[in-house]
XYZ file of C-alpha atoms in Angstrom:
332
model
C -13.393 -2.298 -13.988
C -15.811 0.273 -12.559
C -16.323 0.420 -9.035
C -20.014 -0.797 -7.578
C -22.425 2.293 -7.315
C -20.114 4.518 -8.685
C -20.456 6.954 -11.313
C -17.081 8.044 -12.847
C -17.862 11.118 -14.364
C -19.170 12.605 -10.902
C -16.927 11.175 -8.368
C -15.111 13.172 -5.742
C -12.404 12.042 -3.559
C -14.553 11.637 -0.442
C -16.583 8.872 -2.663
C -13.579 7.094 -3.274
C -12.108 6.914 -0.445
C -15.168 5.599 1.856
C -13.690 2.440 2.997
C -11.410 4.038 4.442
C -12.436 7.428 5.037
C -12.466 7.775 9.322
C -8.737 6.198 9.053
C -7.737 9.430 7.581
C -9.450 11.503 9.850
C -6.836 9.237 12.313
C -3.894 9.884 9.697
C -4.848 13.837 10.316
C -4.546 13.379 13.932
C -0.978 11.572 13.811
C 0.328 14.599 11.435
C -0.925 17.101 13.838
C 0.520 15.634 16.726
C 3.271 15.081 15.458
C 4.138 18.372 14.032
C 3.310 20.247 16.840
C 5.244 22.771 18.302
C 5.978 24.599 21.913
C 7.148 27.756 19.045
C 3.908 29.438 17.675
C 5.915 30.319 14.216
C 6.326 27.109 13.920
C 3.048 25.843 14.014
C 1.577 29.119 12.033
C 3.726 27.172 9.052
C 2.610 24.144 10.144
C -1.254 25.356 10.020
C -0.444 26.650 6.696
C 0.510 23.177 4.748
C -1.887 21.146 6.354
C -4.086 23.108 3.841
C -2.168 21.367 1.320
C -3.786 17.745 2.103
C -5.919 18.355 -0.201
C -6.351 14.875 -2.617
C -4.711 12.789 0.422
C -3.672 10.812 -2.533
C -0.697 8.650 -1.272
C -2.107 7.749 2.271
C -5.378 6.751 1.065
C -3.656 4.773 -1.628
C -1.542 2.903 1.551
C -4.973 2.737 3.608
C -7.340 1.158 0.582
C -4.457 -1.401 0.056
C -4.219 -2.434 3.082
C -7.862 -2.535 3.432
C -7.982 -4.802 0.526
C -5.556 -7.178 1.769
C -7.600 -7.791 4.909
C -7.667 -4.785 7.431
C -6.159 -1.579 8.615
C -3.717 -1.636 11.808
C -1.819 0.985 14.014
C 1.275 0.592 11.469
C -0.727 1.556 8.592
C -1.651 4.317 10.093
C 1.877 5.768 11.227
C 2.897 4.669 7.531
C 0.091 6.726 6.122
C 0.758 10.168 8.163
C 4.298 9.612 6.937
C 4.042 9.240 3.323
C 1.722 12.100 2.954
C 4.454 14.232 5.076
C 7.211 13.244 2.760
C 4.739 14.548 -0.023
C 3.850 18.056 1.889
C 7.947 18.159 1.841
C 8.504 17.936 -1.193
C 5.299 20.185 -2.639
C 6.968 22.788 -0.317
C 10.384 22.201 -1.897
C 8.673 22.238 -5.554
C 7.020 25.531 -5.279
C 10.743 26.975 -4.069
C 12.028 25.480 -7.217
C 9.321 26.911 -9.300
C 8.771 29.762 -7.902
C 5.933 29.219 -7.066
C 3.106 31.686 -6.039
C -0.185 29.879 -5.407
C -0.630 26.224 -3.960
C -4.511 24.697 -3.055
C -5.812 28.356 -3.684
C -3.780 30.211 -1.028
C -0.227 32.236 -1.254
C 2.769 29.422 -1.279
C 5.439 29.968 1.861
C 7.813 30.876 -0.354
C 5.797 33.372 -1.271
C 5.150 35.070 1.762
C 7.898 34.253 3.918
C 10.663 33.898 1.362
C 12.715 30.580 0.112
C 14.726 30.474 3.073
C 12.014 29.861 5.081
C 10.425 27.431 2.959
C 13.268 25.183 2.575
C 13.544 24.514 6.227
C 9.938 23.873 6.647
C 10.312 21.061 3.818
C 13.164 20.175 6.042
C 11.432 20.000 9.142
C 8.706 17.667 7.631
C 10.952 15.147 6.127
C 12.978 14.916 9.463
C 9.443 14.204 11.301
C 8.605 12.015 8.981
C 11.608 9.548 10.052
C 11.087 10.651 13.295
C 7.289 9.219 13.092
C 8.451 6.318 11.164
C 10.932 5.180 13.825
C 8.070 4.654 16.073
C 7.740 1.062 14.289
C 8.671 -2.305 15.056
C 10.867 -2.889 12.189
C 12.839 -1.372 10.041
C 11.512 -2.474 6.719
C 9.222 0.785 6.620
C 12.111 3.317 7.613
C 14.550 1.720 5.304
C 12.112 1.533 2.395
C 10.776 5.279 2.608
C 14.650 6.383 3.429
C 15.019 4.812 -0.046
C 12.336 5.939 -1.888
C 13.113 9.823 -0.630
C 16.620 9.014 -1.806
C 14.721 8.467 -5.616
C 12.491 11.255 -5.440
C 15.425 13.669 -4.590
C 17.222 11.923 -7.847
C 13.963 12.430 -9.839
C 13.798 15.902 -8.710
C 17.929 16.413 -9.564
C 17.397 15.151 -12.835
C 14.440 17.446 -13.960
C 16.554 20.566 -12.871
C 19.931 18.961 -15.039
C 17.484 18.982 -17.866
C 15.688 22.442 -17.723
C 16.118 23.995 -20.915
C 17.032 21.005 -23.049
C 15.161 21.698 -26.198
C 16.255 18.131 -27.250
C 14.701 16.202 -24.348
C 13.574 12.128 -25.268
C 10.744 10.579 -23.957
C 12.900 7.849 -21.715
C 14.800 10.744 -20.175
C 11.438 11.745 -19.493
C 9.697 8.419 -18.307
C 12.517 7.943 -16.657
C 12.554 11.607 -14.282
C 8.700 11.046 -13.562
C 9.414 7.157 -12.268
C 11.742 8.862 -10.030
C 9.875 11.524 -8.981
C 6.307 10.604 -8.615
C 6.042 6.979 -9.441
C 9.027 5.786 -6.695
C 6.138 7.242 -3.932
C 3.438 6.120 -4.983
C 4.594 2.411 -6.075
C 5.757 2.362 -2.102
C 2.673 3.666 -0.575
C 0.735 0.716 -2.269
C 3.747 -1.473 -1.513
C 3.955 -0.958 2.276
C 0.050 -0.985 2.582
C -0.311 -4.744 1.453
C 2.705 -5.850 3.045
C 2.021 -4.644 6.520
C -1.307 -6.236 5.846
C 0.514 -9.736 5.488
C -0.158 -10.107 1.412
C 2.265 -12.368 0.062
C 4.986 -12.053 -1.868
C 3.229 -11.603 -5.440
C 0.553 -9.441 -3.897
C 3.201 -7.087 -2.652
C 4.880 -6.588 -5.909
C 1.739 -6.644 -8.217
C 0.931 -3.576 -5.994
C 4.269 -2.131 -5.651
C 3.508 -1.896 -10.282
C 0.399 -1.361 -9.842
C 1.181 2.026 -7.888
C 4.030 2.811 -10.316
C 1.330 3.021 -12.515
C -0.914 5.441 -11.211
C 1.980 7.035 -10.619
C 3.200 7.730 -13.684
C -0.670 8.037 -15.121
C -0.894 11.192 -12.953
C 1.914 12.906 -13.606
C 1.207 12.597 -17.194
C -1.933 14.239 -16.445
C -0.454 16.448 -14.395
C 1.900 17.858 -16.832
C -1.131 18.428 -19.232
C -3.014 20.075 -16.748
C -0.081 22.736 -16.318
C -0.339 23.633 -19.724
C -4.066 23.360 -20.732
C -5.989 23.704 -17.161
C -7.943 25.965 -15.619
C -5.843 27.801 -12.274
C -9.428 28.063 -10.633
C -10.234 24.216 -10.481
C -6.265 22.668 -10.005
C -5.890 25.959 -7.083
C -2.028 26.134 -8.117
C 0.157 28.521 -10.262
C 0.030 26.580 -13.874
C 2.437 26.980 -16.987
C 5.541 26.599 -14.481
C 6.964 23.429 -16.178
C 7.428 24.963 -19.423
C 8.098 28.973 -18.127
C 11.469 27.020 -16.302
C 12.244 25.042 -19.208
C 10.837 21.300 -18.909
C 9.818 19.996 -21.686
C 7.120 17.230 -20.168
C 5.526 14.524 -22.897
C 3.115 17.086 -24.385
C 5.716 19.396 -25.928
C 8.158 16.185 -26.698
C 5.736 15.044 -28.685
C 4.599 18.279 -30.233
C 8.323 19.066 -31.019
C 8.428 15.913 -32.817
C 5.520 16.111 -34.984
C 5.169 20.138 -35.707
C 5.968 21.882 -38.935
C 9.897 23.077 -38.554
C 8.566 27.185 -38.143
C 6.431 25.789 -35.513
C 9.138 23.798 -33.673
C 11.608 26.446 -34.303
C 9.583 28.764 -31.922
C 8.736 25.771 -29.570
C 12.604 25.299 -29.090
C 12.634 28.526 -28.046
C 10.188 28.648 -25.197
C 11.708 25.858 -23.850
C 15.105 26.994 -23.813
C 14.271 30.210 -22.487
C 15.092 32.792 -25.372
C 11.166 33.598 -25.826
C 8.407 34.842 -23.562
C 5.995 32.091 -22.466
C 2.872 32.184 -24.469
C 0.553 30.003 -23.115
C -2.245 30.270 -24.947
C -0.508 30.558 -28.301
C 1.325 27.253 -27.233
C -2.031 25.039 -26.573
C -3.158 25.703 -29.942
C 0.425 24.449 -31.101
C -0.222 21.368 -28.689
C -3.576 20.739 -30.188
C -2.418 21.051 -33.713
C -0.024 18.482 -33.558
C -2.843 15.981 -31.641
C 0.022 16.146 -28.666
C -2.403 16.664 -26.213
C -4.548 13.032 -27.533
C -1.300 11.773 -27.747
C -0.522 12.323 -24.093
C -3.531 11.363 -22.668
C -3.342 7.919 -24.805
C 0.240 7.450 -22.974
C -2.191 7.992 -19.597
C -4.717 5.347 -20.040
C -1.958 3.268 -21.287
C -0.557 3.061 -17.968
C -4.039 3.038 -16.153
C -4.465 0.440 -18.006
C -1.652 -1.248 -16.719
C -2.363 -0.880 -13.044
C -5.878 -2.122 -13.401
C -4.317 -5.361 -14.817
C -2.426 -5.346 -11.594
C -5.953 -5.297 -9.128
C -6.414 -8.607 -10.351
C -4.141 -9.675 -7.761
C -7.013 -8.924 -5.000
C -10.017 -10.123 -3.915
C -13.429 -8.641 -5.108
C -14.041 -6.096 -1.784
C -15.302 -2.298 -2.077
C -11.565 -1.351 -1.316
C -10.676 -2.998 -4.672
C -13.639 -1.066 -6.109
C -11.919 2.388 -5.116
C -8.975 1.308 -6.095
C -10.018 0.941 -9.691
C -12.737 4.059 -9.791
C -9.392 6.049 -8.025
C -7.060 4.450 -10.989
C -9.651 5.542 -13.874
C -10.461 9.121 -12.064
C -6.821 9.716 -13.243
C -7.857 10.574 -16.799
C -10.669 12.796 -15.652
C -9.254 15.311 -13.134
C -9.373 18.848 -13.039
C -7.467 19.161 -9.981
């Protein structure tokens, strides 16, 4: 399911998001405004994680949904500044917990201006998130992002309980990136057809088929911290397994590599050796974990592609799918 006129292995973001490309240029405008401040500091910080919109991945999931399902309204457009300020929260947050020195090619706050101060910024952007969201209607929207932060935070809790367990399964696994990544985007597709007036089925086929993507890029995430290249992603790599998470590539490696091999591979993960990246992709490639992995991906693009059969042929659709199979091809 190829999008019309487009040509996978040379897409870029701004390709797939033309249908709905000047309603993020509005989504920019809400965030702005919203995080302004009468305290230059403030907005110095402020400037600084803007920078971080780079993919605009969640809100022009919510936008291209909605587009889908008929058109684009005010709501959508609050909704879509807010999701993609819960996610500059919690990409703050993450680079505190990984300690974190380099995020979209530029020093991390954290970095600069210490954890302290990064915390509360993550802080401030998840209370103006709910602060932008009460400006709807209803409460369906405020309820069902209050819920979904609730599930990222678990997500999150549940990766740090498991740092350094050299045992780690695959559902323990699948189950801390549903939390953590899936939960957002599964709502961002969610609330976009549903504030479009889909029905019923429409709303959850979406609500699955964003799970999906969800999980599909954090699976290519997590190789991409071991195996890409810190020029192209623009972020500090290696952190997942230099703080002890084992993520599906070394599960499966650990499961499949000669006991010597493992032996050393239990190490790294528990922290008794010094990371060794390098020495550790050729142990991932060995073992075919890194095929492995990326089978897992398309598995679940897969899935959500099944789920786009739930709209209408329109070019929104089209994105949907070229977004959904661009998965498996990042760099970044």
């Amino acid at each position: 399911m190829l999008a019309r006129n487009m040509t996978i292995g040379s897409i870029a973001p701004a390709d797939l998001y033309a249908p709905v490309a000047h309603y993020l240029k509005d989504v920019e405008h809400i965030i702005e405004d919203e995080l302004f401040s009468d305290h230059p500091a403030v907005n110095e910080l402020c400037t600084r994680v803007s920078r971080y919109r780079g993919k605009m991945l969640r809100p022009a999931l919510l936008l291209l949904c909605a587009k889908a399902c008929g058109r684009v309204n005010d709501a959508h457009r609050t909704l879509a500044a807010v999701v993609e300020t819960v996610h500059l929260a919690t990409l703050v947050h993450d680079d505190v917990l990984d300690d974190a020195a380099v995020r979209r090619k530029q020093p991390t706050i954290n970095a600069t201006d210490g954890n302290v101060t990064a915390v509360l910024l993550g802080d401030y952007l998840i209370s103006h998130a709910y602060h932008l969201c009460s400006s709807l209607d209803d409460q369906y929207a405020a309820r069902t992002i209050a819920a979904t932060t609730n599930t990222v935070c678990e997500g999150e809790l549940m990766e740090i309980h498991h740092r350094y367990d050299d045992r780690l399964s695959e559902g323990i696994y699948f189950d801390i990136i549903e939390n953590k990544t899936a939960a957002l985007t599964s709502t961002c597709c969610l609330l976009g057809v549903r504030y479009a007036g889909a029905d019923e089925d429409v709303v959850k086929a979406m609500g699955d088929f964003g799970a999906a993507i969800g999980r599909a890029f954090q699976i290519v995430d997590d190789v991409l911290d071991l195996v890409g290249d810190e020029s192209r992603t623009g972020k500090t790599l290696g952190l997942d397994l230099a703080h002890g998470s084992a993520t599906l590539p070394i599960i499966h490696c650990l499961a499949n590599a000669p006991v010597d091999i493992g032996g050393r591979l239990r190490a790294f993960v528990r922290g008794e050796a010094a990371f060794g990246r390098q020495r550790i992709v050729d142990w991932l490639e060995s073992t075919g974990s890194i095929e492995h992995t990326f089978q897992v991906a398309r598995e679940h693009v897969q899935t959500a592609l099944q789920q786009l059969t739930y709209l209408s042929d329109s070019p929104a659709r089209d994105s949907l799918a070229a977004m959904t199979e661009f998965i498996l091809r990042r760099q970044f």
